[in-house]
Amino acid sequence: MKLKFTKMQGLGNDFVVIDGISQSVSLSLEQVRLLADRHFGIGCDQVLLVEKAIGDADFRYRIFNADGGEVEQCGNGARCFVRYVHEHGIIHKNEIRVETLSGLITPRLEANGEVSVNMGVPRFEPSEIPFVAEARALSYLLDIEDRQIEASVISMGNPHAVRIIQNIEQAPVRSEGALIECHPRFPKRVNVGYMQIINRNYIKLRVYERGAGETLACGTGACAAVVAGISQNLLEANVTVSTRGGELLIRWDGDNQPVWMTGPAVTVFQGEISL
Ligand SMILES: N[C@H](CCC[C@H](N)C(=O)O)C(=O)O
């Protein structure tokens, strides 16, 4: 099967984007892993599939981690998605409605070239994450090897554990993140964010992503970290999130309000691969 693809990135979180509308695409777990492989394939953190909507939205947006697993949501990918369908002339309106496994999101191309996305309402009930816990709490203690660590647990459609740390450069992102990702209290595994609060409108964040490892940026991780900080009265409604790949603007007005994310989306190159 020959597949046309477009390589894109949002703050260094990189994607192979495939048009599943003009091409008939059916990807096995092994084929996704090959596309994502940085030595034997194209290389990316996630593979994004553009499909016709099932309902009355404009598109369906399918997301596969580098390990081949299909997941519910991807924030940086959503910005690249709207850039992709515009650049390929598939649609011309600036705000689009996109179905994901976790519900509808509305990415919007801004006049200044950035992209804003309504990422939906965060969820906190353990059963909605999913997370094994007696009751909902602002943070939880997890047994990791010979110690206990504290984390907030939030869903942005996909599951996130958020740790508050004092020094982002010394955060045990890969060693501890890998242990939390597969912790038995997360039946579907979890993305693990390490947040250093600089002030009430500025944080630094690193994320060990489920199914991809540490990435240069994680859009849903930025949303989850800001929600965790605001929920604990540590942050204001508008927060700049500094990631290793650059800055995201996140806004959340609390309670049942949606989280808004604004940031860049860049096309790197196009190509064709034989699978
Ligand atoms: N690794 C995530 C999916 C990609 C999320 C991330 N790339 C983003 O920008 O939100 C998960 O397994 O839920």
PDB file of C-alpha atoms and ligand atoms in Angstrom:
ATOM      1  CA  MET A   1       0.000   0.000   0.000  1.00  0.00           C
ATOM      2  CA  LYS A   2       1.471   3.423  -0.999  1.00  0.00           C
ATOM      3  CA  LEU A   3       0.500   6.143   1.467  1.00  0.00           C
ATOM      4  CA  LYS A   4       0.865   9.906   1.032  1.00  0.00           C
ATOM      5  CA  PHE A   5       1.668  11.584   4.363  1.00  0.00           C
ATOM      6  CA  THR A   6       2.511  14.986   5.812  1.00  0.00           C
ATOM      7  CA  LYS A   7       5.018  15.406   8.644  1.00  0.00           C
ATOM      8  CA  MET A   8       3.898  18.121  11.093  1.00  0.00           C
ATOM      9  CA  GLN A   9       4.828  19.343  14.552  1.00  0.00           C
ATOM     10  CA  GLY A  10       3.334  21.390  17.360  1.00  0.00           C
ATOM     11  CA  LEU A  11       6.110  22.668  19.657  1.00  0.00           C
ATOM     12  CA  GLY A  12       8.268  19.712  18.654  1.00  0.00           C
ATOM     13  CA  ASN A  13       5.576  17.123  19.424  1.00  0.00           C
ATOM     14  CA  ASP A  14       5.659  15.546  15.997  1.00  0.00           C
ATOM     15  CA  PHE A  15       3.127  13.768  13.849  1.00  0.00           C
ATOM     16  CA  VAL A  16       2.678  11.782  10.669  1.00  0.00           C
ATOM     17  CA  VAL A  17      -0.662  13.010   9.282  1.00  0.00           C
ATOM     18  CA  ILE A  18      -2.503  10.796   6.804  1.00  0.00           C
ATOM     19  CA  ASP A  19      -5.528  11.706   4.682  1.00  0.00           C
ATOM     20  CA  GLY A  20      -7.946   8.833   5.157  1.00  0.00           C
ATOM     21  CA  ILE A  21     -10.572  10.598   3.005  1.00  0.00           C
ATOM     22  CA  SER A  22      -8.901  10.663  -0.418  1.00  0.00           C
ATOM     23  CA  GLN A  23      -6.897   7.507   0.398  1.00  0.00           C
ATOM     24  CA  SER A  24      -8.324   4.201   1.620  1.00  0.00           C
ATOM     25  CA  VAL A  25      -6.342   3.683   4.841  1.00  0.00           C
ATOM     26  CA  SER A  26      -6.433   0.790   7.281  1.00  0.00           C
ATOM     27  CA  LEU A  27      -3.401   0.680   9.605  1.00  0.00           C
ATOM     28  CA  SER A  28      -2.394  -2.328  11.686  1.00  0.00           C
ATOM     29  CA  LEU A  29      -0.613  -1.858  15.015  1.00  0.00           C
ATOM     30  CA  GLU A  30       2.639  -2.920  13.351  1.00  0.00           C
ATOM     31  CA  GLN A  31       2.147  -0.416  10.493  1.00  0.00           C
ATOM     32  CA  VAL A  32       1.570   2.448  12.949  1.00  0.00           C
ATOM     33  CA  ARG A  33       4.725   1.414  14.818  1.00  0.00           C
ATOM     34  CA  LEU A  34       6.688   1.400  11.537  1.00  0.00           C
ATOM     35  CA  LEU A  35       5.423   4.864  10.540  1.00  0.00           C
ATOM     36  CA  ALA A  36       6.459   6.185  13.969  1.00  0.00           C
ATOM     37  CA  ASP A  37       9.863   4.437  14.013  1.00  0.00           C
ATOM     38  CA  ARG A  38      12.651   7.063  13.802  1.00  0.00           C
ATOM     39  CA  HIS A  39      15.069   4.571  12.182  1.00  0.00           C
ATOM     40  CA  PHE A  40      13.048   2.168  10.062  1.00  0.00           C
ATOM     41  CA  GLY A  41      10.109   4.444   9.279  1.00  0.00           C
ATOM     42  CA  ILE A  42       9.270   8.169   9.082  1.00  0.00           C
ATOM     43  CA  GLY A  43       9.442   8.924  12.825  1.00  0.00           C
ATOM     44  CA  CYS A  44       6.845  10.665  15.048  1.00  0.00           C
ATOM     45  CA  ASP A  45       5.265  10.708  18.508  1.00  0.00           C
ATOM     46  CA  GLN A  46       1.778  10.098  17.121  1.00  0.00           C
ATOM     47  CA  VAL A  47       0.124   9.136  13.810  1.00  0.00           C
ATOM     48  CA  LEU A  48      -2.985  11.234  13.019  1.00  0.00           C
ATOM     49  CA  LEU A  49      -5.670   9.963  10.642  1.00  0.00           C
ATOM     50  CA  VAL A  50      -8.074  12.398   8.913  1.00  0.00           C
ATOM     51  CA  GLU A  51     -11.419  10.719   8.244  1.00  0.00           C
ATOM     52  CA  LYS A  52     -14.986  11.586   7.279  1.00  0.00           C
ATOM     53  CA  ALA A  53     -17.115  12.324  10.351  1.00  0.00           C
ATOM     54  CA  ILE A  54     -19.483   9.613  11.557  1.00  0.00           C
ATOM     55  CA  GLY A  55     -21.954  12.222  12.922  1.00  0.00           C
ATOM     56  CA  ASP A  56     -22.604  15.809  11.781  1.00  0.00           C
ATOM     57  CA  ALA A  57     -19.131  17.184  12.533  1.00  0.00           C
ATOM     58  CA  ASP A  58     -16.711  18.206   9.780  1.00  0.00           C
ATOM     59  CA  PHE A  59     -14.184  15.391  10.351  1.00  0.00           C
ATOM     60  CA  ARG A  60     -13.234  12.394  12.458  1.00  0.00           C
ATOM     61  CA  TYR A  61      -9.759  12.573  14.037  1.00  0.00           C
ATOM     62  CA  ARG A  62      -8.056   9.297  14.962  1.00  0.00           C
ATOM     63  CA  ILE A  63      -4.875   9.342  17.061  1.00  0.00           C
ATOM     64  CA  PHE A  64      -2.312   6.551  17.412  1.00  0.00           C
ATOM     65  CA  ASN A  65       0.658   6.676  19.791  1.00  0.00           C
ATOM     66  CA  ALA A  66       4.093   5.556  18.597  1.00  0.00           C
ATOM     67  CA  ASP A  67       3.499   2.213  20.364  1.00  0.00           C
ATOM     68  CA  GLY A  68       0.542   1.642  18.012  1.00  0.00           C
ATOM     69  CA  GLY A  69      -2.239   2.165  20.563  1.00  0.00           C
ATOM     70  CA  GLU A  70      -5.257   4.268  19.514  1.00  0.00           C
ATOM     71  CA  VAL A  71      -6.088   7.005  22.054  1.00  0.00           C
ATOM     72  CA  GLU A  72      -8.837   9.476  22.860  1.00  0.00           C
ATOM     73  CA  GLN A  73      -7.271  12.912  22.415  1.00  0.00           C
ATOM     74  CA  CYS A  74      -4.190  14.860  21.309  1.00  0.00           C
ATOM     75  CA  GLY A  75      -3.969  18.628  21.776  1.00  0.00           C
ATOM     76  CA  ASN A  76      -0.897  19.500  19.697  1.00  0.00           C
ATOM     77  CA  GLY A  77      -2.261  17.166  17.037  1.00  0.00           C
ATOM     78  CA  ALA A  78      -5.589  19.009  16.970  1.00  0.00           C
ATOM     79  CA  ARG A  79      -3.801  22.236  16.001  1.00  0.00           C
ATOM     80  CA  CYS A  80      -1.916  20.437  13.244  1.00  0.00           C
ATOM     81  CA  PHE A  81      -5.187  18.788  12.119  1.00  0.00           C
ATOM     82  CA  VAL A  82      -6.889  22.095  11.274  1.00  0.00           C
ATOM     83  CA  ARG A  83      -3.718  23.402   9.611  1.00  0.00           C
ATOM     84  CA  TYR A  84      -3.582  20.208   7.529  1.00  0.00           C
ATOM     85  CA  VAL A  85      -7.178  20.263   6.239  1.00  0.00           C
ATOM     86  CA  HIS A  86      -6.771  23.945   5.325  1.00  0.00           C
ATOM     87  CA  GLU A  87      -3.426  23.551   3.535  1.00  0.00           C
ATOM     88  CA  HIS A  88      -4.761  20.577   1.591  1.00  0.00           C
ATOM     89  CA  GLY A  89      -7.892  22.505   0.556  1.00  0.00           C
ATOM     90  CA  ILE A  90     -10.169  19.909   2.162  1.00  0.00           C
ATOM     91  CA  ILE A  91     -12.109  22.658   3.962  1.00  0.00           C
ATOM     92  CA  HIS A  92     -12.036  26.471   3.921  1.00  0.00           C
ATOM     93  CA  LYS A  93     -13.780  27.657   7.116  1.00  0.00           C
ATOM     94  CA  ASN A  94     -11.410  28.689   9.913  1.00  0.00           C
ATOM     95  CA  GLU A  95     -13.160  26.890  12.770  1.00  0.00           C
ATOM     96  CA  ILE A  96     -13.899  23.205  12.321  1.00  0.00           C
ATOM     97  CA  ARG A  97     -15.784  20.619  14.386  1.00  0.00           C
ATOM     98  CA  VAL A  98     -13.847  17.395  14.880  1.00  0.00           C
ATOM     99  CA  GLU A  99     -15.019  14.100  16.371  1.00  0.00           C
ATOM    100  CA  THR A 100     -12.530  12.270  18.571  1.00  0.00           C
ATOM    101  CA  LEU A 101     -12.900   9.118  20.663  1.00  0.00           C
ATOM    102  CA  SER A 102     -13.476  11.407  23.681  1.00  0.00           C
ATOM    103  CA  GLY A 103     -15.967  13.804  22.049  1.00  0.00           C
ATOM    104  CA  LEU A 104     -16.093  16.930  19.913  1.00  0.00           C
ATOM    105  CA  ILE A 105     -13.293  19.549  19.756  1.00  0.00           C
ATOM    106  CA  THR A 106     -13.284  22.775  17.746  1.00  0.00           C
ATOM    107  CA  PRO A 107      -9.846  23.862  16.480  1.00  0.00           C
ATOM    108  CA  ARG A 108      -9.734  27.389  14.987  1.00  0.00           C
ATOM    109  CA  LEU A 109      -7.113  29.039  12.782  1.00  0.00           C
ATOM    110  CA  GLU A 110      -6.390  32.517  14.211  1.00  0.00           C
ATOM    111  CA  ALA A 111      -5.527  35.581  12.108  1.00  0.00           C
ATOM    112  CA  ASN A 112      -2.026  35.636  13.614  1.00  0.00           C
ATOM    113  CA  GLY A 113      -1.276  32.130  12.342  1.00  0.00           C
ATOM    114  CA  GLU A 114      -1.656  30.426  15.710  1.00  0.00           C
ATOM    115  CA  VAL A 115      -4.351  27.851  16.390  1.00  0.00           C
ATOM    116  CA  SER A 116      -6.873  27.858  19.278  1.00  0.00           C
ATOM    117  CA  VAL A 117      -8.723  24.746  20.378  1.00  0.00           C
ATOM    118  CA  ASN A 118     -11.640  24.252  22.747  1.00  0.00           C
ATOM    119  CA  MET A 119     -10.332  21.089  24.397  1.00  0.00           C
ATOM    120  CA  GLY A 120     -13.540  20.338  26.265  1.00  0.00           C
ATOM    121  CA  VAL A 121     -14.325  20.122  29.972  1.00  0.00           C
ATOM    122  CA  PRO A 122     -11.807  18.362  32.256  1.00  0.00           C
ATOM    123  CA  ARG A 123     -13.042  15.309  34.169  1.00  0.00           C
ATOM    124  CA  PHE A 124     -12.091  14.447  37.752  1.00  0.00           C
ATOM    125  CA  GLU A 125     -14.172  11.415  38.750  1.00  0.00           C
ATOM    126  CA  PRO A 126     -11.778   8.437  39.134  1.00  0.00           C
ATOM    127  CA  SER A 127     -14.105   6.238  37.066  1.00  0.00           C
ATOM    128  CA  GLU A 128     -13.914   8.756  34.177  1.00  0.00           C
ATOM    129  CA  ILE A 129     -10.104   8.836  34.070  1.00  0.00           C
ATOM    130  CA  PRO A 130     -10.025   5.727  34.590  1.00  0.00           C
ATOM    131  CA  PHE A 131      -8.190   5.571  37.932  1.00  0.00           C
ATOM    132  CA  VAL A 132      -8.619   3.242  40.918  1.00  0.00           C
ATOM    133  CA  ALA A 133      -9.466   5.391  43.988  1.00  0.00           C
ATOM    134  CA  GLU A 134     -11.980   5.344  46.852  1.00  0.00           C
ATOM    135  CA  ALA A 135     -13.188   8.882  46.100  1.00  0.00           C
ATOM    136  CA  ARG A 136     -12.387  11.992  44.050  1.00  0.00           C
ATOM    137  CA  ALA A 137      -9.577  14.146  45.557  1.00  0.00           C
ATOM    138  CA  LEU A 138      -7.375  17.108  44.560  1.00  0.00           C
ATOM    139  CA  SER A 139      -4.373  14.774  44.683  1.00  0.00           C
ATOM    140  CA  TYR A 140      -3.583  11.158  45.477  1.00  0.00           C
ATOM    141  CA  LEU A 141      -0.671   9.159  46.941  1.00  0.00           C
ATOM    142  CA  LEU A 142       0.735   6.450  44.663  1.00  0.00           C
ATOM    143  CA  ASP A 143       3.076   3.665  45.798  1.00  0.00           C
ATOM    144  CA  ILE A 144       6.075   3.691  43.450  1.00  0.00           C
ATOM    145  CA  GLU A 145       8.821   1.153  44.222  1.00  0.00           C
ATOM    146  CA  ASP A 146       9.961   1.937  47.803  1.00  0.00           C
ATOM    147  CA  ARG A 147       8.276   5.335  48.157  1.00  0.00           C
ATOM    148  CA  GLN A 148       4.981   7.250  47.827  1.00  0.00           C
ATOM    149  CA  ILE A 149       4.546  10.086  45.345  1.00  0.00           C
ATOM    150  CA  GLU A 150       1.729  12.647  45.147  1.00  0.00           C
ATOM    151  CA  ALA A 151      -0.121  13.434  41.915  1.00  0.00           C
ATOM    152  CA  SER A 152      -3.327  15.050  40.707  1.00  0.00           C
ATOM    153  CA  VAL A 153      -5.333  12.879  38.304  1.00  0.00           C
ATOM    154  CA  ILE A 154      -7.366  14.516  35.519  1.00  0.00           C
ATOM    155  CA  SER A 155      -8.868  13.501  32.183  1.00  0.00           C
ATOM    156  CA  MET A 156      -8.799  15.767  29.127  1.00  0.00           C
ATOM    157  CA  GLY A 157     -10.450  12.913  27.293  1.00  0.00           C
ATOM    158  CA  ASN A 158      -7.174  11.101  27.844  1.00  0.00           C
ATOM    159  CA  PRO A 159      -5.743  10.294  31.288  1.00  0.00           C
ATOM    160  CA  HIS A 160      -3.145  12.509  33.040  1.00  0.00           C
ATOM    161  CA  ALA A 161      -1.264  12.305  36.326  1.00  0.00           C
ATOM    162  CA  VAL A 162       0.307  15.668  37.249  1.00  0.00           C
ATOM    163  CA  ARG A 163       3.185  16.036  39.711  1.00  0.00           C
ATOM    164  CA  ILE A 164       4.240  19.423  41.165  1.00  0.00           C
ATOM    165  CA  ILE A 165       8.039  19.575  41.468  1.00  0.00           C
ATOM    166  CA  GLN A 166      10.547  22.245  42.513  1.00  0.00           C
ATOM    167  CA  ASN A 167      13.108  21.915  39.680  1.00  0.00           C
ATOM    168  CA  ILE A 168      11.991  20.911  36.185  1.00  0.00           C
ATOM    169  CA  GLU A 169      15.541  20.179  35.012  1.00  0.00           C
ATOM    170  CA  GLN A 170      15.979  17.555  37.765  1.00  0.00           C
ATOM    171  CA  ALA A 171      12.514  16.004  37.411  1.00  0.00           C
ATOM    172  CA  PRO A 172      12.684  12.155  37.131  1.00  0.00           C
ATOM    173  CA  VAL A 173      10.568  12.327  33.940  1.00  0.00           C
ATOM    174  CA  ARG A 174      11.865   9.178  32.247  1.00  0.00           C
ATOM    175  CA  SER A 175      12.667   6.984  35.234  1.00  0.00           C
ATOM    176  CA  GLU A 176       9.626   7.727  37.419  1.00  0.00           C
ATOM    177  CA  GLY A 177       7.346   8.664  34.505  1.00  0.00           C
ATOM    178  CA  ALA A 178       7.724   5.194  33.016  1.00  0.00           C
ATOM    179  CA  LEU A 179       6.731   3.603  36.344  1.00  0.00           C
ATOM    180  CA  ILE A 180       3.654   5.826  36.801  1.00  0.00           C
ATOM    181  CA  GLU A 181       2.602   5.337  33.138  1.00  0.00           C
ATOM    182  CA  CYS A 182       2.079   1.627  33.832  1.00  0.00           C
ATOM    183  CA  HIS A 183       0.940   1.887  37.463  1.00  0.00           C
ATOM    184  CA  PRO A 184      -1.784  -0.728  38.208  1.00  0.00           C
ATOM    185  CA  ARG A 185      -4.202   1.986  39.442  1.00  0.00           C
ATOM    186  CA  PHE A 186      -4.416   3.242  35.824  1.00  0.00           C
ATOM    187  CA  PRO A 187      -6.225   0.460  33.904  1.00  0.00           C
ATOM    188  CA  LYS A 188      -5.605   2.264  30.576  1.00  0.00           C
ATOM    189  CA  ARG A 189      -2.143   3.548  31.613  1.00  0.00           C
ATOM    190  CA  VAL A 190      -1.573   7.332  31.945  1.00  0.00           C
ATOM    191  CA  ASN A 191       0.348  10.377  30.693  1.00  0.00           C
ATOM    192  CA  VAL A 192       2.621  11.792  33.435  1.00  0.00           C
ATOM    193  CA  GLY A 193       3.233  15.545  33.723  1.00  0.00           C
ATOM    194  CA  TYR A 194       5.926  17.269  35.853  1.00  0.00           C
ATOM    195  CA  MET A 195       5.004  20.890  36.567  1.00  0.00           C
ATOM    196  CA  GLN A 196       7.217  23.602  38.135  1.00  0.00           C
ATOM    197  CA  ILE A 197       5.164  26.653  39.130  1.00  0.00           C
ATOM    198  CA  ILE A 198       7.161  29.831  38.426  1.00  0.00           C
ATOM    199  CA  ASN A 199       4.281  32.209  39.256  1.00  0.00           C
ATOM    200  CA  ARG A 200       0.471  32.180  39.138  1.00  0.00           C
ATOM    201  CA  ASN A 201       0.487  32.773  35.349  1.00  0.00           C
ATOM    202  CA  TYR A 202       3.561  30.799  34.282  1.00  0.00           C
ATOM    203  CA  ILE A 203       4.635  27.168  34.648  1.00  0.00           C
ATOM    204  CA  LYS A 204       7.323  24.922  33.209  1.00  0.00           C
ATOM    205  CA  LEU A 205       6.175  21.456  32.146  1.00  0.00           C
ATOM    206  CA  ARG A 206       7.670  18.176  30.983  1.00  0.00           C
ATOM    207  CA  VAL A 207       5.498  15.173  30.085  1.00  0.00           C
ATOM    208  CA  TYR A 208       6.203  11.459  29.864  1.00  0.00           C
ATOM    209  CA  GLU A 209       3.484  10.495  27.396  1.00  0.00           C
ATOM    210  CA  ARG A 210       1.574   7.225  27.454  1.00  0.00           C
ATOM    211  CA  GLY A 211       2.694   5.186  24.478  1.00  0.00           C
ATOM    212  CA  ALA A 212       5.399   7.631  23.352  1.00  0.00           C
ATOM    213  CA  GLY A 213       7.761   8.465  26.232  1.00  0.00           C
ATOM    214  CA  GLU A 214       8.948  12.008  26.987  1.00  0.00           C
ATOM    215  CA  THR A 215       7.892  14.398  24.217  1.00  0.00           C
ATOM    216  CA  LEU A 216       9.002  18.008  23.681  1.00  0.00           C
ATOM    217  CA  ALA A 217       5.451  19.181  24.370  1.00  0.00           C
ATOM    218  CA  CYS A 218       2.046  17.705  25.223  1.00  0.00           C
ATOM    219  CA  GLY A 219      -1.097  19.775  24.582  1.00  0.00           C
ATOM    220  CA  THR A 220      -3.516  17.779  26.720  1.00  0.00           C
ATOM    221  CA  GLY A 221      -0.752  17.533  29.335  1.00  0.00           C
ATOM    222  CA  ALA A 222      -0.512  21.330  29.420  1.00  0.00           C
ATOM    223  CA  CYS A 223      -4.295  21.545  29.854  1.00  0.00           C
ATOM    224  CA  ALA A 224      -4.255  18.941  32.641  1.00  0.00           C
ATOM    225  CA  ALA A 225      -1.364  20.652  34.472  1.00  0.00           C
ATOM    226  CA  VAL A 226      -3.077  24.062  34.405  1.00  0.00           C
ATOM    227  CA  VAL A 227      -6.370  22.537  35.579  1.00  0.00           C
ATOM    228  CA  ALA A 228      -4.517  20.782  38.429  1.00  0.00           C
ATOM    229  CA  GLY A 229      -2.837  24.049  39.448  1.00  0.00           C
ATOM    230  CA  ILE A 230      -6.024  26.136  39.294  1.00  0.00           C
ATOM    231  CA  SER A 231      -7.973  23.453  41.194  1.00  0.00           C
ATOM    232  CA  GLN A 232      -5.429  23.781  44.030  1.00  0.00           C
ATOM    233  CA  ASN A 233      -5.587  27.605  43.874  1.00  0.00           C
ATOM    234  CA  LEU A 234      -1.942  27.772  42.754  1.00  0.00           C
ATOM    235  CA  LEU A 235      -2.605  29.344  39.319  1.00  0.00           C
ATOM    236  CA  GLU A 236      -4.828  32.024  37.722  1.00  0.00           C
ATOM    237  CA  ALA A 237      -7.191  31.371  34.779  1.00  0.00           C
ATOM    238  CA  ASN A 238      -4.659  32.338  32.068  1.00  0.00           C
ATOM    239  CA  VAL A 239      -1.389  30.436  32.156  1.00  0.00           C
ATOM    240  CA  THR A 240       1.636  30.366  29.859  1.00  0.00           C
ATOM    241  CA  VAL A 241       3.020  26.823  29.782  1.00  0.00           C
ATOM    242  CA  SER A 242       6.715  26.614  28.922  1.00  0.00           C
ATOM    243  CA  THR A 243       7.567  23.225  27.407  1.00  0.00           C
ATOM    244  CA  ARG A 244      10.911  22.016  25.998  1.00  0.00           C
ATOM    245  CA  GLY A 245       9.495  22.733  22.525  1.00  0.00           C
ATOM    246  CA  GLY A 246       8.111  26.212  23.219  1.00  0.00           C
ATOM    247  CA  GLU A 247       5.138  27.974  24.846  1.00  0.00           C
ATOM    248  CA  LEU A 248       1.409  27.194  24.937  1.00  0.00           C
ATOM    249  CA  LEU A 249      -1.324  29.531  26.244  1.00  0.00           C
ATOM    250  CA  ILE A 250      -3.934  27.757  28.335  1.00  0.00           C
ATOM    251  CA  ARG A 251      -7.114  29.258  29.778  1.00  0.00           C
ATOM    252  CA  TRP A 252      -9.602  27.613  32.130  1.00  0.00           C
ATOM    253  CA  ASP A 253     -12.354  29.473  34.022  1.00  0.00           C
ATOM    254  CA  GLY A 254     -13.003  26.545  36.357  1.00  0.00           C
ATOM    255  CA  ASP A 255     -15.910  24.242  37.161  1.00  0.00           C
ATOM    256  CA  ASN A 256     -17.651  22.885  34.058  1.00  0.00           C
ATOM    257  CA  GLN A 257     -15.981  25.324  31.685  1.00  0.00           C
ATOM    258  CA  PRO A 258     -13.915  24.051  28.750  1.00  0.00           C
ATOM    259  CA  VAL A 259     -10.147  24.426  28.596  1.00  0.00           C
ATOM    260  CA  TRP A 260      -8.830  26.637  25.770  1.00  0.00           C
ATOM    261  CA  MET A 261      -5.388  26.001  24.298  1.00  0.00           C
ATOM    262  CA  THR A 262      -3.545  28.292  21.833  1.00  0.00           C
ATOM    263  CA  GLY A 263      -0.272  27.543  20.100  1.00  0.00           C
ATOM    264  CA  PRO A 264       1.532  26.894  16.792  1.00  0.00           C
ATOM    265  CA  ALA A 265       1.127  24.139  14.193  1.00  0.00           C
ATOM    266  CA  VAL A 266       3.809  23.650  11.532  1.00  0.00           C
ATOM    267  CA  THR A 267       4.051  21.583   8.345  1.00  0.00           C
ATOM    268  CA  VAL A 268       7.570  20.147   7.976  1.00  0.00           C
ATOM    269  CA  PHE A 269       7.469  18.066   4.761  1.00  0.00           C
ATOM    270  CA  GLN A 270       5.301  15.782   2.625  1.00  0.00           C
ATOM    271  CA  GLY A 271       6.119  12.360   1.293  1.00  0.00           C
ATOM    272  CA  GLU A 272       4.970   8.941   0.273  1.00  0.00           C
ATOM    273  CA  ILE A 273       5.713   5.618   1.942  1.00  0.00           C
ATOM    274  CA  SER A 274       5.135   2.022   0.862  1.00  0.00           C
ATOM    275  CA  LEU A 275       3.715  -0.174   3.641  1.00  0.00           C
TER     276      LEU A 275
HETATM  277  N1  LIG B   1       0.124  10.216  24.537  1.00  0.00           N
HETATM  278  C1  LIG B   1      -1.257  10.697  24.639  1.00  0.00           C
HETATM  279  C2  LIG B   1      -1.806  11.060  23.234  1.00  0.00           C
HETATM  280  C3  LIG B   1      -1.095  12.273  22.626  1.00  0.00           C
HETATM  281  C4  LIG B   1      -1.246  13.503  23.488  1.00  0.00           C
HETATM  282  C5  LIG B   1      -0.262  14.646  23.227  1.00  0.00           C
HETATM  283  N2  LIG B   1       0.663  14.463  22.152  1.00  0.00           N
HETATM  284  C6  LIG B   1      -0.995  15.984  23.144  1.00  0.00           C
HETATM  285  O1  LIG B   1      -0.505  16.907  22.470  1.00  0.00           O
HETATM  286  O2  LIG B   1      -2.051  16.109  23.825  1.00  0.00           O
HETATM  287  C7  LIG B   1      -2.138   9.598  25.260  1.00  0.00           C
HETATM  288  O3  LIG B   1      -1.748   8.423  25.190  1.00  0.00           O
HETATM  289  O4  LIG B   1      -3.198   9.952  25.795  1.00  0.00           O
END
